[in-house]
Tab-separated table of C-alpha atoms in Angstrom:
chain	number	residue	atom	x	y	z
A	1	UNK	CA	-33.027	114.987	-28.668
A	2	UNK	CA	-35.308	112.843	-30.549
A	3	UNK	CA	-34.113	108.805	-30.393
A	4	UNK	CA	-33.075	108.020	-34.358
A	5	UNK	CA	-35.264	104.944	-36.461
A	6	UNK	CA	-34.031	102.454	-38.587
A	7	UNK	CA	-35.810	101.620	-41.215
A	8	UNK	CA	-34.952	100.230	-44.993
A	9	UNK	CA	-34.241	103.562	-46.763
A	10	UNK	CA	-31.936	104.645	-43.600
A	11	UNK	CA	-32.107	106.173	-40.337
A	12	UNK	CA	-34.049	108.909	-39.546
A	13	UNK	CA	-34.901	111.339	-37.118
A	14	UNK	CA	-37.618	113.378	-35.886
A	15	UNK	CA	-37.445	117.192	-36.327
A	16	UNK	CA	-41.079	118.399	-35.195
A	17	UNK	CA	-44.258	115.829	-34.917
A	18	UNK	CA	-44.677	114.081	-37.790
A	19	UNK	CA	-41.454	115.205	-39.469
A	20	UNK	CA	-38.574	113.203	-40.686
A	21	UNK	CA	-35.223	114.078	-41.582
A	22	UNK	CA	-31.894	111.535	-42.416
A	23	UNK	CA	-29.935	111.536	-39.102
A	24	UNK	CA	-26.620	112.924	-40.061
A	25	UNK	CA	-24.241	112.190	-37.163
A	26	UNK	CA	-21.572	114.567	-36.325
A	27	UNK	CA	-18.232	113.277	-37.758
A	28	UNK	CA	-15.761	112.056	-35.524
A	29	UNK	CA	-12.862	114.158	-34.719
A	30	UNK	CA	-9.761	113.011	-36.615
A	31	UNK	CA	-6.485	111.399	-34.951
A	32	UNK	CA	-3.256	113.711	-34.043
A	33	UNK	CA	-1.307	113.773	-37.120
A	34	UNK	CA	2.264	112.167	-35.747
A	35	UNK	CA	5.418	114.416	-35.721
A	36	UNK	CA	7.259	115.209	-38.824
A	37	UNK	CA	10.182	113.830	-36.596
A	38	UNK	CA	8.840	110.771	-35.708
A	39	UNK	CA	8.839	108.629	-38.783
A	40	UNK	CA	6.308	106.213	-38.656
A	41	UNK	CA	7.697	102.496	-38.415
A	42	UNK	CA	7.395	100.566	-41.888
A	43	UNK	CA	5.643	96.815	-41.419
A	44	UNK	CA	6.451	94.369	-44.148
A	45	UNK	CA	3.136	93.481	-45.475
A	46	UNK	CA	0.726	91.190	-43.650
A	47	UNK	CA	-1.357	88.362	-45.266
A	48	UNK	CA	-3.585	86.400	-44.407
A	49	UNK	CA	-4.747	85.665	-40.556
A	50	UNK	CA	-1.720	88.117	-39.536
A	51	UNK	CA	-1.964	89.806	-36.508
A	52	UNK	CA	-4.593	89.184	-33.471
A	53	UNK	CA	-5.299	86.275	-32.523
A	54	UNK	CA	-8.859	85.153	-34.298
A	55	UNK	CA	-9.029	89.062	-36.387
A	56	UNK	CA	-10.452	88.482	-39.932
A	57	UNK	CA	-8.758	89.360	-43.212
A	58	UNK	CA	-9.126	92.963	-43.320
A	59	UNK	CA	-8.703	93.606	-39.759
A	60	UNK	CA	-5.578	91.803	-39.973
A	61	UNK	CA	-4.374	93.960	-42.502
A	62	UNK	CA	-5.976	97.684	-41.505
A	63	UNK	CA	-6.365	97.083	-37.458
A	64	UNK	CA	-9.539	97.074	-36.042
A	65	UNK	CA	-13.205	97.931	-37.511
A	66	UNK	CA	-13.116	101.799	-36.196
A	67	UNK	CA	-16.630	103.040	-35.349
A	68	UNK	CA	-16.489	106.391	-38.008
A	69	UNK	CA	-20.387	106.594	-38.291
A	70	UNK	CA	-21.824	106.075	-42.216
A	71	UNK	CA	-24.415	107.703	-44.023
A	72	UNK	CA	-27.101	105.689	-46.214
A	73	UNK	CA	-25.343	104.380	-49.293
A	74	UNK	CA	-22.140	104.584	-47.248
A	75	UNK	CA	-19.440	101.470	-46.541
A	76	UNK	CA	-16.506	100.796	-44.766
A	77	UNK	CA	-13.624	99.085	-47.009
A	78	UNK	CA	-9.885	98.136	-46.092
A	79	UNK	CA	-7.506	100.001	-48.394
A	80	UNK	CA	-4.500	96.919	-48.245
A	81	UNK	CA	-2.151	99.474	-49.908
A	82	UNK	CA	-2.495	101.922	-46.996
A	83	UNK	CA	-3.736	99.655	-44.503
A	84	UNK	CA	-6.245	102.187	-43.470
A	85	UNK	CA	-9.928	101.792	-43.161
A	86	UNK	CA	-11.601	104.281	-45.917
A	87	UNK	CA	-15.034	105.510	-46.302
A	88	UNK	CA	-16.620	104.763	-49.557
A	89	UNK	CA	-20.046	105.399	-51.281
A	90	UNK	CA	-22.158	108.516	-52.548
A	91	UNK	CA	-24.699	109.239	-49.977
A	92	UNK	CA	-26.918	111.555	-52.414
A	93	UNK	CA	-26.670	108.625	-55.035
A	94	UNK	CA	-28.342	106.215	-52.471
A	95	UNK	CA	-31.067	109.037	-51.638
A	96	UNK	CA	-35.039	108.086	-51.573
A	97	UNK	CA	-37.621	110.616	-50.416
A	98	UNK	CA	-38.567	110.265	-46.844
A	99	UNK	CA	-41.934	108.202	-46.031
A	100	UNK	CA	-44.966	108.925	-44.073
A	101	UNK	CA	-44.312	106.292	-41.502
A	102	UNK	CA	-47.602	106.838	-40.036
A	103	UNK	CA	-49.380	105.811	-43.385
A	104	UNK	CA	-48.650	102.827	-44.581
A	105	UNK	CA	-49.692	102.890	-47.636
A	106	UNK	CA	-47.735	105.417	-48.446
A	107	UNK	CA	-45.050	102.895	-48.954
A	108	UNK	CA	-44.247	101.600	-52.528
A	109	UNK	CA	-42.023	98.973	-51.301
A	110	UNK	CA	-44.858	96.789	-48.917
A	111	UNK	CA	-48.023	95.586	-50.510
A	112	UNK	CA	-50.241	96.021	-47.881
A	113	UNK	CA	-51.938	92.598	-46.886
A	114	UNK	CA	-55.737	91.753	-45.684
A	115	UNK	CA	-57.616	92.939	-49.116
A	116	UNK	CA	-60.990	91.760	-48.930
A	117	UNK	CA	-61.823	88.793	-51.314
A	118	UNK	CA	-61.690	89.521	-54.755
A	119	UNK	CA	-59.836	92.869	-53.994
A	120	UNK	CA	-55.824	93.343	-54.345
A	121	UNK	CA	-53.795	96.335	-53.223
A	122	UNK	CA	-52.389	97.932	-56.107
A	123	UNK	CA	-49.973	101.035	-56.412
A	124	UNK	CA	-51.238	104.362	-58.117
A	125	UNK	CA	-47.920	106.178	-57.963
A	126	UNK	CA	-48.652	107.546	-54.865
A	127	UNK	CA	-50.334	105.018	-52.455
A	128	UNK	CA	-51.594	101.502	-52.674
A	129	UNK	CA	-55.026	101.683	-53.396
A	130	UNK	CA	-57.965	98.550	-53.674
A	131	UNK	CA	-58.805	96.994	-56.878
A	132	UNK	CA	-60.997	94.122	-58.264
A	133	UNK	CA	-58.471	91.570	-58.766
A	134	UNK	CA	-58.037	90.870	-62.870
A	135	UNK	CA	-59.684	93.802	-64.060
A	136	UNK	CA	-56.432	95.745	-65.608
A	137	UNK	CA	-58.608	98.835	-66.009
A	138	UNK	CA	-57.229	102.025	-66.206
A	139	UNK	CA	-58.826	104.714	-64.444
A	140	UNK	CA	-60.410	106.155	-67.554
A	141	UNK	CA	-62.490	102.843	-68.414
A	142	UNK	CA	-63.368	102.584	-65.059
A	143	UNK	CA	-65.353	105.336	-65.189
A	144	UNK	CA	-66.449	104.972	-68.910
A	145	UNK	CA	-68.060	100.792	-67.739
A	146	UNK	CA	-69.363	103.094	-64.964
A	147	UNK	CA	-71.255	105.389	-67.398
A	148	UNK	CA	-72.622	102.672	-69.234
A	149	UNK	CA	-73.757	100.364	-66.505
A	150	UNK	CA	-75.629	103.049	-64.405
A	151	UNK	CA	-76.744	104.207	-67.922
A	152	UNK	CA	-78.865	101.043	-68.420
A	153	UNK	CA	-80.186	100.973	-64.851
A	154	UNK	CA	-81.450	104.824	-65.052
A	155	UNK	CA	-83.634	103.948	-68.905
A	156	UNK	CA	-84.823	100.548	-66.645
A	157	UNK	CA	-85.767	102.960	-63.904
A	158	UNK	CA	-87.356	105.592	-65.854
A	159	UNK	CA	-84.791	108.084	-64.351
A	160	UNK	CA	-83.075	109.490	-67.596
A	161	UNK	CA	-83.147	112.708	-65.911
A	162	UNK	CA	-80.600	111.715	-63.639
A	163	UNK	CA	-78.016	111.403	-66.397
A	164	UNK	CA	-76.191	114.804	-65.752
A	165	UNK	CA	-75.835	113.905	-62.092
A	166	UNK	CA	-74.347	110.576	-62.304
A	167	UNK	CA	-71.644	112.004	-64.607
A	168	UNK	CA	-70.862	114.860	-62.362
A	169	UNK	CA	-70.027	111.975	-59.658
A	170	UNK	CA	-67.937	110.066	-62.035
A	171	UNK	CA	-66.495	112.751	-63.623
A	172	UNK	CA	-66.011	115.378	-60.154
A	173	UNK	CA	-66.175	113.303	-58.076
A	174	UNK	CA	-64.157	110.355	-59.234
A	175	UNK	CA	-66.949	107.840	-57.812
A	176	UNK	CA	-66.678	104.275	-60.762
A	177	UNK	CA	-68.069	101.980	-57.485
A	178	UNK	CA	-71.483	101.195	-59.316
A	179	UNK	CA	-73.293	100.985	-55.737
A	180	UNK	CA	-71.581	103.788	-54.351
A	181	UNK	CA	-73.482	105.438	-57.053
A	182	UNK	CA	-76.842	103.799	-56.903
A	183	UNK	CA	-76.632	104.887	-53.349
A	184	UNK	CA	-76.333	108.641	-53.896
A	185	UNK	CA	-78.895	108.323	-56.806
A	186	UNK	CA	-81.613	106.612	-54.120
A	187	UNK	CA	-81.172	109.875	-51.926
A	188	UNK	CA	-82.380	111.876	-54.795
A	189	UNK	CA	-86.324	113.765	-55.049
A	190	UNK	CA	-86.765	111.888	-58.493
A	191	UNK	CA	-85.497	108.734	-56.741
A	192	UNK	CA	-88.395	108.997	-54.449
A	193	UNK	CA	-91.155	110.419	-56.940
A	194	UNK	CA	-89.674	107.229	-58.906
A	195	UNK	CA	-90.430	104.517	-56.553
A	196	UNK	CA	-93.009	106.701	-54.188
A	197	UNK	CA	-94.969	102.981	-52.862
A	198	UNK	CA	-91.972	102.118	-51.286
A	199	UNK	CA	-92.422	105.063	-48.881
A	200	UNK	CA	-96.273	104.049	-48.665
A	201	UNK	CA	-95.302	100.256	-48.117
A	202	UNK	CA	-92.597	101.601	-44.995
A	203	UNK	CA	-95.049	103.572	-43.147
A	204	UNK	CA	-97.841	101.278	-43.307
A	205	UNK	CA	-94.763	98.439	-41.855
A	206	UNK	CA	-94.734	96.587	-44.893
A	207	UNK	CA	-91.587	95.516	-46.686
A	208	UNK	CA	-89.576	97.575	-49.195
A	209	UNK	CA	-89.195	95.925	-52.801
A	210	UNK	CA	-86.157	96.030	-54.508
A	211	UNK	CA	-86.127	98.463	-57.924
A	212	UNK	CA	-86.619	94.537	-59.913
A	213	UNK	CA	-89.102	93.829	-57.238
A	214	UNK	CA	-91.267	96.803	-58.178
A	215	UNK	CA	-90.929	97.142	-61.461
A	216	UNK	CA	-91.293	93.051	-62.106
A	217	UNK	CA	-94.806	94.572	-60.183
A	218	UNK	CA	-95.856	97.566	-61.836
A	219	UNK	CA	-95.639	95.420	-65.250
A	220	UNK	CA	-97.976	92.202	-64.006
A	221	UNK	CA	-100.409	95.573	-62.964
A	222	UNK	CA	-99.988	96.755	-66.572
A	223	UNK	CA	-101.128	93.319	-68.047
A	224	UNK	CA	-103.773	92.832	-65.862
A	225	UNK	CA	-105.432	95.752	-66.660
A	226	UNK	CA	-104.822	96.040	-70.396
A	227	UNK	CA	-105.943	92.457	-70.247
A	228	UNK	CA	-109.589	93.425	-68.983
A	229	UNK	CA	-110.063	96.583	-70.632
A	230	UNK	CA	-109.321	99.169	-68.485
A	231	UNK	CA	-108.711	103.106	-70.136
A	232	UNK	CA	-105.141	103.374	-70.600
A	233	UNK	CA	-105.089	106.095	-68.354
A	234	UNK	CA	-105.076	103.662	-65.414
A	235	UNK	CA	-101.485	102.124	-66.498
A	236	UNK	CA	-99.639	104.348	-68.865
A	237	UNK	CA	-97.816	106.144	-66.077
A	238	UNK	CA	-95.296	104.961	-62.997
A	239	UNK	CA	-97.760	106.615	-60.476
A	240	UNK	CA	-100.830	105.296	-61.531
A	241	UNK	CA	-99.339	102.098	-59.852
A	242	UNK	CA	-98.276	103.952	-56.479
A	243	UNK	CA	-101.246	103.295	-54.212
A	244	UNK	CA	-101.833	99.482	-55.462
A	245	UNK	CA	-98.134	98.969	-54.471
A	246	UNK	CA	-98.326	100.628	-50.973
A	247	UNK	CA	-101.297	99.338	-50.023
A	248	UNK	CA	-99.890	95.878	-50.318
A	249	UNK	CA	-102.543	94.570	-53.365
A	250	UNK	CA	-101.694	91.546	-55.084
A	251	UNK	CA	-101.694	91.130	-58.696
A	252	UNK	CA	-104.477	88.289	-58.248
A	253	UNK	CA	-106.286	90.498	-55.582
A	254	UNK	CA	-106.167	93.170	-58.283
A	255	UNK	CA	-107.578	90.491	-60.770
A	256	UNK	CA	-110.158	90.003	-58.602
A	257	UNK	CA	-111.038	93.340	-57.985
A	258	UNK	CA	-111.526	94.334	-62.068
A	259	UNK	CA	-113.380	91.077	-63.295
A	260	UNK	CA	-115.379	90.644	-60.295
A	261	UNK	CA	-115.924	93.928	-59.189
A	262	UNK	CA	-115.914	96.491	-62.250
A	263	UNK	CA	-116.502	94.559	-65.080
A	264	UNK	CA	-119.307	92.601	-63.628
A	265	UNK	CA	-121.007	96.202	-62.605
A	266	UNK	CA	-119.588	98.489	-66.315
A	267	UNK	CA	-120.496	95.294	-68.513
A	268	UNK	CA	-123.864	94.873	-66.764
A	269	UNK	CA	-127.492	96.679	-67.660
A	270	UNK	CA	-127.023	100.748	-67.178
A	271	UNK	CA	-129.386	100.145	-64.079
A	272	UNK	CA	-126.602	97.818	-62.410
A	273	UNK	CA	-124.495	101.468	-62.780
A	274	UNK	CA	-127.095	103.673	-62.102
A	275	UNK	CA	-127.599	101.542	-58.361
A	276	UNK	CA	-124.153	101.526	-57.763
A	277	UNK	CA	-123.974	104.955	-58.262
A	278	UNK	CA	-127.230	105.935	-56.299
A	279	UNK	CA	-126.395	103.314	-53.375
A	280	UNK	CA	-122.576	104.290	-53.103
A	281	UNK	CA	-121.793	107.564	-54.636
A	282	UNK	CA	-119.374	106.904	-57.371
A	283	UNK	CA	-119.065	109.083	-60.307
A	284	UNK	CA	-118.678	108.046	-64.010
A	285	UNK	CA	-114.927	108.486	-64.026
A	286	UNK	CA	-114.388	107.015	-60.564
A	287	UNK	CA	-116.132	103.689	-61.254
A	288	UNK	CA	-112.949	101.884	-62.196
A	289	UNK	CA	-110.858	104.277	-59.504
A	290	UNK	CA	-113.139	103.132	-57.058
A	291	UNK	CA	-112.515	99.339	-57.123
A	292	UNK	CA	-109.052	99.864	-57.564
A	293	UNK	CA	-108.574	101.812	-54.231
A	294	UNK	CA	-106.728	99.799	-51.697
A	295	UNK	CA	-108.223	101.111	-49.259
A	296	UNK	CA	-111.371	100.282	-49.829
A	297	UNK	CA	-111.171	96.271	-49.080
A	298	UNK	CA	-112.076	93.460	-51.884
A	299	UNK	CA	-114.408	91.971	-50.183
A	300	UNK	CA	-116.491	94.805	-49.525
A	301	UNK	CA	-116.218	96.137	-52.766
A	302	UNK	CA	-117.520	92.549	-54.423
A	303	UNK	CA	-120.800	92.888	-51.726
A	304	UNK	CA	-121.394	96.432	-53.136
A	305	UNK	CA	-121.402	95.343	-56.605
A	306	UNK	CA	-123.643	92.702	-56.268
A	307	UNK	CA	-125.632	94.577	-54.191
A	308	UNK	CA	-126.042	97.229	-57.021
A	309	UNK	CA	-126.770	94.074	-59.232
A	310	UNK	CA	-129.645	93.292	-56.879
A	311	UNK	CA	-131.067	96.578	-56.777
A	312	UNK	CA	-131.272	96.960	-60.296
A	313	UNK	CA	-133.486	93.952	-60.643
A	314	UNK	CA	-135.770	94.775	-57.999
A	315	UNK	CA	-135.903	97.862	-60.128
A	316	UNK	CA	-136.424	96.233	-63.280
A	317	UNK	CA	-138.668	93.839	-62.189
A	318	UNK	CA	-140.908	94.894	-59.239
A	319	UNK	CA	-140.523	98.883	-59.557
A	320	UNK	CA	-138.953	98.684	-56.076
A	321	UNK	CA	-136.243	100.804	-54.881
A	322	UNK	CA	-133.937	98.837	-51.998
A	323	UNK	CA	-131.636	100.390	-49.335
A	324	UNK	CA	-128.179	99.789	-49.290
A	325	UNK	CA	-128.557	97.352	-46.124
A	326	UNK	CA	-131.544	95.850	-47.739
A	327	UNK	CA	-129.641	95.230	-50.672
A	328	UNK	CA	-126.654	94.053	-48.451
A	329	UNK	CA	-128.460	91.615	-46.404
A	330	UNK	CA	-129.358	89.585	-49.436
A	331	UNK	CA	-125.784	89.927	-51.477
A	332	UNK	CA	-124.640	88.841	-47.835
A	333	UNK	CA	-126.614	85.656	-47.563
A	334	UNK	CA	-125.651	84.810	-51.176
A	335	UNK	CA	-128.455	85.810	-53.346
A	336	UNK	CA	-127.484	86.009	-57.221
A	337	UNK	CA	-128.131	88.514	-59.734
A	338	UNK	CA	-130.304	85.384	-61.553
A	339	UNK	CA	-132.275	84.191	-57.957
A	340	UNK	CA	-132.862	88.673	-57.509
A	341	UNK	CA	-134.453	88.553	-60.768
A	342	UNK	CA	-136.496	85.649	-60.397
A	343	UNK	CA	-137.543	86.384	-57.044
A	344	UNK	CA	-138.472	89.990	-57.737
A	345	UNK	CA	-140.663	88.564	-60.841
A	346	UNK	CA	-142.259	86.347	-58.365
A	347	UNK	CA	-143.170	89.619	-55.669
A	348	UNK	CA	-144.496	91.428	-58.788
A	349	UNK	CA	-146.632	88.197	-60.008
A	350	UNK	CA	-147.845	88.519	-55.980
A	351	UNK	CA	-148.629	92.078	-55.811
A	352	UNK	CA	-152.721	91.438	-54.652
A	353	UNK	CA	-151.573	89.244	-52.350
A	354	UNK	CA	-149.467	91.676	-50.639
A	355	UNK	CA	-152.580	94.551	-50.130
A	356	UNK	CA	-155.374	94.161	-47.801
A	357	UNK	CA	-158.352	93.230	-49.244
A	358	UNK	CA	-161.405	96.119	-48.353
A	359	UNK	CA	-163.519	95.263	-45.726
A	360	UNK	CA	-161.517	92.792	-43.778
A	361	UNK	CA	-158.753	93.204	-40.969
A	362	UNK	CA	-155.796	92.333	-43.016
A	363	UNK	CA	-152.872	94.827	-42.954
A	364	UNK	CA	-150.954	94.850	-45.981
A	365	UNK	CA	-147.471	92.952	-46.385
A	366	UNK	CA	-144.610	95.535	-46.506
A	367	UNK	CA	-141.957	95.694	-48.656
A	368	UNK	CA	-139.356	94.516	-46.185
A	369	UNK	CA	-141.522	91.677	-45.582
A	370	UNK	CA	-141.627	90.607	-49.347
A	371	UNK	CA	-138.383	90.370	-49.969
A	372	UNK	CA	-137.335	88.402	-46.704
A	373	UNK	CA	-140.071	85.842	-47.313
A	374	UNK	CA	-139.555	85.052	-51.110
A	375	UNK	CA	-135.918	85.073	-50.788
A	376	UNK	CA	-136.021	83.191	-47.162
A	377	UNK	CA	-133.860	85.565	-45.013
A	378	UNK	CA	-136.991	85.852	-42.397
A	379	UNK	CA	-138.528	82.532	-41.042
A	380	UNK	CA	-141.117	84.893	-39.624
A	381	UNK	CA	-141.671	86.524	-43.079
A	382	UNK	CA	-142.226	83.451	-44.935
A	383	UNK	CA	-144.712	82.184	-42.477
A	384	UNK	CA	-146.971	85.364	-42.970
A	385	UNK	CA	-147.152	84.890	-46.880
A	386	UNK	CA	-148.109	81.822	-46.165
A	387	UNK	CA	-150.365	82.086	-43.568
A	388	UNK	CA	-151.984	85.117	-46.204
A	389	UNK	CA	-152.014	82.585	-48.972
A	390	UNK	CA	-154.245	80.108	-47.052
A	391	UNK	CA	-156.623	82.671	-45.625
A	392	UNK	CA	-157.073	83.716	-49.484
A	393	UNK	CA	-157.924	80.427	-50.394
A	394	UNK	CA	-160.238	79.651	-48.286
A	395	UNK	CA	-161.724	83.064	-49.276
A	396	UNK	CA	-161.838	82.448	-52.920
A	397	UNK	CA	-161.793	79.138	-54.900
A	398	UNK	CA	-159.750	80.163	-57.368
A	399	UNK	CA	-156.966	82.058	-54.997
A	400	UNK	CA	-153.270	81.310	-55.654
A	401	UNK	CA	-150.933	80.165	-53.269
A	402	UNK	CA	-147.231	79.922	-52.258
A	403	UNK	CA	-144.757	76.941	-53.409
A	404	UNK	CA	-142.318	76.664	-51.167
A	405	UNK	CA	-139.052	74.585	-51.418
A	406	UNK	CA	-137.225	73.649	-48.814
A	407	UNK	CA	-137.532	76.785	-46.723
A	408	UNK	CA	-137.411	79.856	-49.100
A	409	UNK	CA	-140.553	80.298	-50.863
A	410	UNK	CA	-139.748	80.512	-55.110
A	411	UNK	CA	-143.003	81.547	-56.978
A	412	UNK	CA	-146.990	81.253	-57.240
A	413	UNK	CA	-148.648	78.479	-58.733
């Protein structure tokens, strides 16, 4: 048999695992009654420290303490009429029901101790439970301050559509912990859709912004490009924003990209667009699309606009139609859409001096050749035009000839 277990509401006793019942010892049998014949002797009545040596008052008067076993709610009190020891007390009065000793908290009489800071235990009418400290809510406004903060972060996200499923988990679920909730809302599809870069950003091992962090994000996008123009198409929608965030652009890289890039190629003379489209095929729609593309890197996108820029004025000014590396190789070494169209006025002001004359052994100057001697990229270059120039003049009295300064060769005089 089972050992009993004090505790404060009595002792108890285990029945089957995990049961408890009130140990009920078996009463103790009760003395011999003595002999009708034998009446028993009379004893004046005793006061005080009477009797044993050292006994107290009401063993002096009653006898010994016997050991009759008590139930909760139970006593043991000296009846000085009788002198007998008498059992008093309602057990049922005295009853509580039994408690889950292996659950604490289970317990309305011990506050559990340890709450985290901020947090107190307090007692639901069936177990202690944690709550902020000083907010006095009742369940009900918990979940109605619930509503209404996740309320204001779902309009802030753009996620309206998650109403109905945030009040199923405080309503069904009985969830009021706001970040218990903004946890189950992140594992939702619209969630993702929502904040989509962040995914992007992960898997190319950058770091994940915050919902502020993004938004604060998508909104110095949305000024930027309202600023310089740009359709509205481009910024009237979370996901027009999605690449730009995952590929990691900057809002001043992004500045960079529009005024330096598209504006100075859509502002420009239709032939600046028309190169830029023949060079690098980029349709009328995808003109802006195409410098905003983060994969496609700034500085490479700033070469190919300038490039189209000088393109157009060799167009425009000497009928000549570059190459892409041609084109390149001057935006490269810093040529300017003014120095292009100055220098490709100056190969058009040259254009006999660039043929062979008929009847000699010159070979005509090609194109390549031009360009890399008036705008100085070929040392080689330059020193043919000149070389040409002299043999003209001593040819004709009035020929023209080359000015150079410094080393890149600027016009005919």
């Amino acid at each position: 048999m089972a050992e009993p277990i004090e505790t404060p509401f009595g002792t108890f006793i285990e029945t089957s695992p995990g049961n408890f019942e009130f140990y009920n010892p078996p009463a103790a049998a009760p003395a011999p009654a003595t002999p009708a014949t034998t009446p028993a002797p009379r004893t004046p009545p005793r006061t005080g420290n009477q009797g044993k040596p050292g006994a107290s008052g009401d063993e002096a008067v009653c006898g010994p303490r016997p050991g009759t076993p008590l139930q909760p709610g139970q006593v043991l009190v000296c009846n000085r009429q009788t002198r007998q020891w008498e059992v008093q007390g309602d057990p049922a009065a005295a009853y509580r029901p039994p408690v889950d000793l292996k659950d604490p908290l289970t317990d309305p009489t011990k506050k559990p101790t340890g709450a985290p800071d901020g947090y107190e235990y307090v007692w639901n009418g069936s177990r202690w439970e944690l709550q902020e400290k000083g907010s006095g809510q009742t369940r009900a406004e918990q979940r109605d301050s619930a509503r209404a903060i996740v309320a204001n972060l779902l309009a802030e996200y753009g996620l309206e559509n998650l109403t109905d499923f945030v009040d199923n988990l405080i309503r069904t679920e009985d969830i009021v912990s706001g970040d218990v909730i903004l946890g189950k809302i992140r594992q939702t599809e619209q969630y993702k859709a929502r904040f989509a870069g962040n995914a992007a950003r992960r898997a190319a091992g950058f770091n994940v912004m915050s919902e502020a962090q993004y938004i604060a994000m998508e909104n110095q996008y949305r000024q930027i490009m309202r600023a310089s123009g740009l359709p509205g198409g481009f910024y009237d929608a979370p996901d027009d924003f999605t690449t730009l965030i995952g590929g990691d652009v900057s809002a001043a890289e992004l500045s960079s990209r529009i005024n330096e890039g598209y504006l100075a190629v859509q502002q420009a003379n239709p032939q600046v667009v028309a190169e830029l489209k023949r060079l690098y095929p980029v349709g009328d729609g995808e003109l802006a699309a195409y410098f905003l593309d983060p994969e496609k890197a700034t500085p490479i996108l700033l070469r190919q606009a300038r490039s189209a820029q000088i393109a157009a004025e060799a167009t425009l000014q000497a009928q000549q139609q570059l190459s892409a590396a041609t084109a390149e190789e001057l935006a490269v070494a810093g040529i300017t859409q003014e120095q292009a169209r100055a220098g490709f006025q100056t190969i058009a002001g040259a254009e006999e001096l660039f043929v062979a004359l008929p009847g000699t052994t010159e070979e005509a100057i090609s194109q390549q050749e031009q360009i890399s001697g008036v705008f100085g990229t070929s040392a080689a270059a330059q020193q043919r035009i000149r070389q040409r120039s002299r043999e003209r003049q001593a040819t004709f009295e009035a020929g023209g000839r080359f000015a150079g300064q410094g080393t890149t060769v600027t016009g005919l005089q």
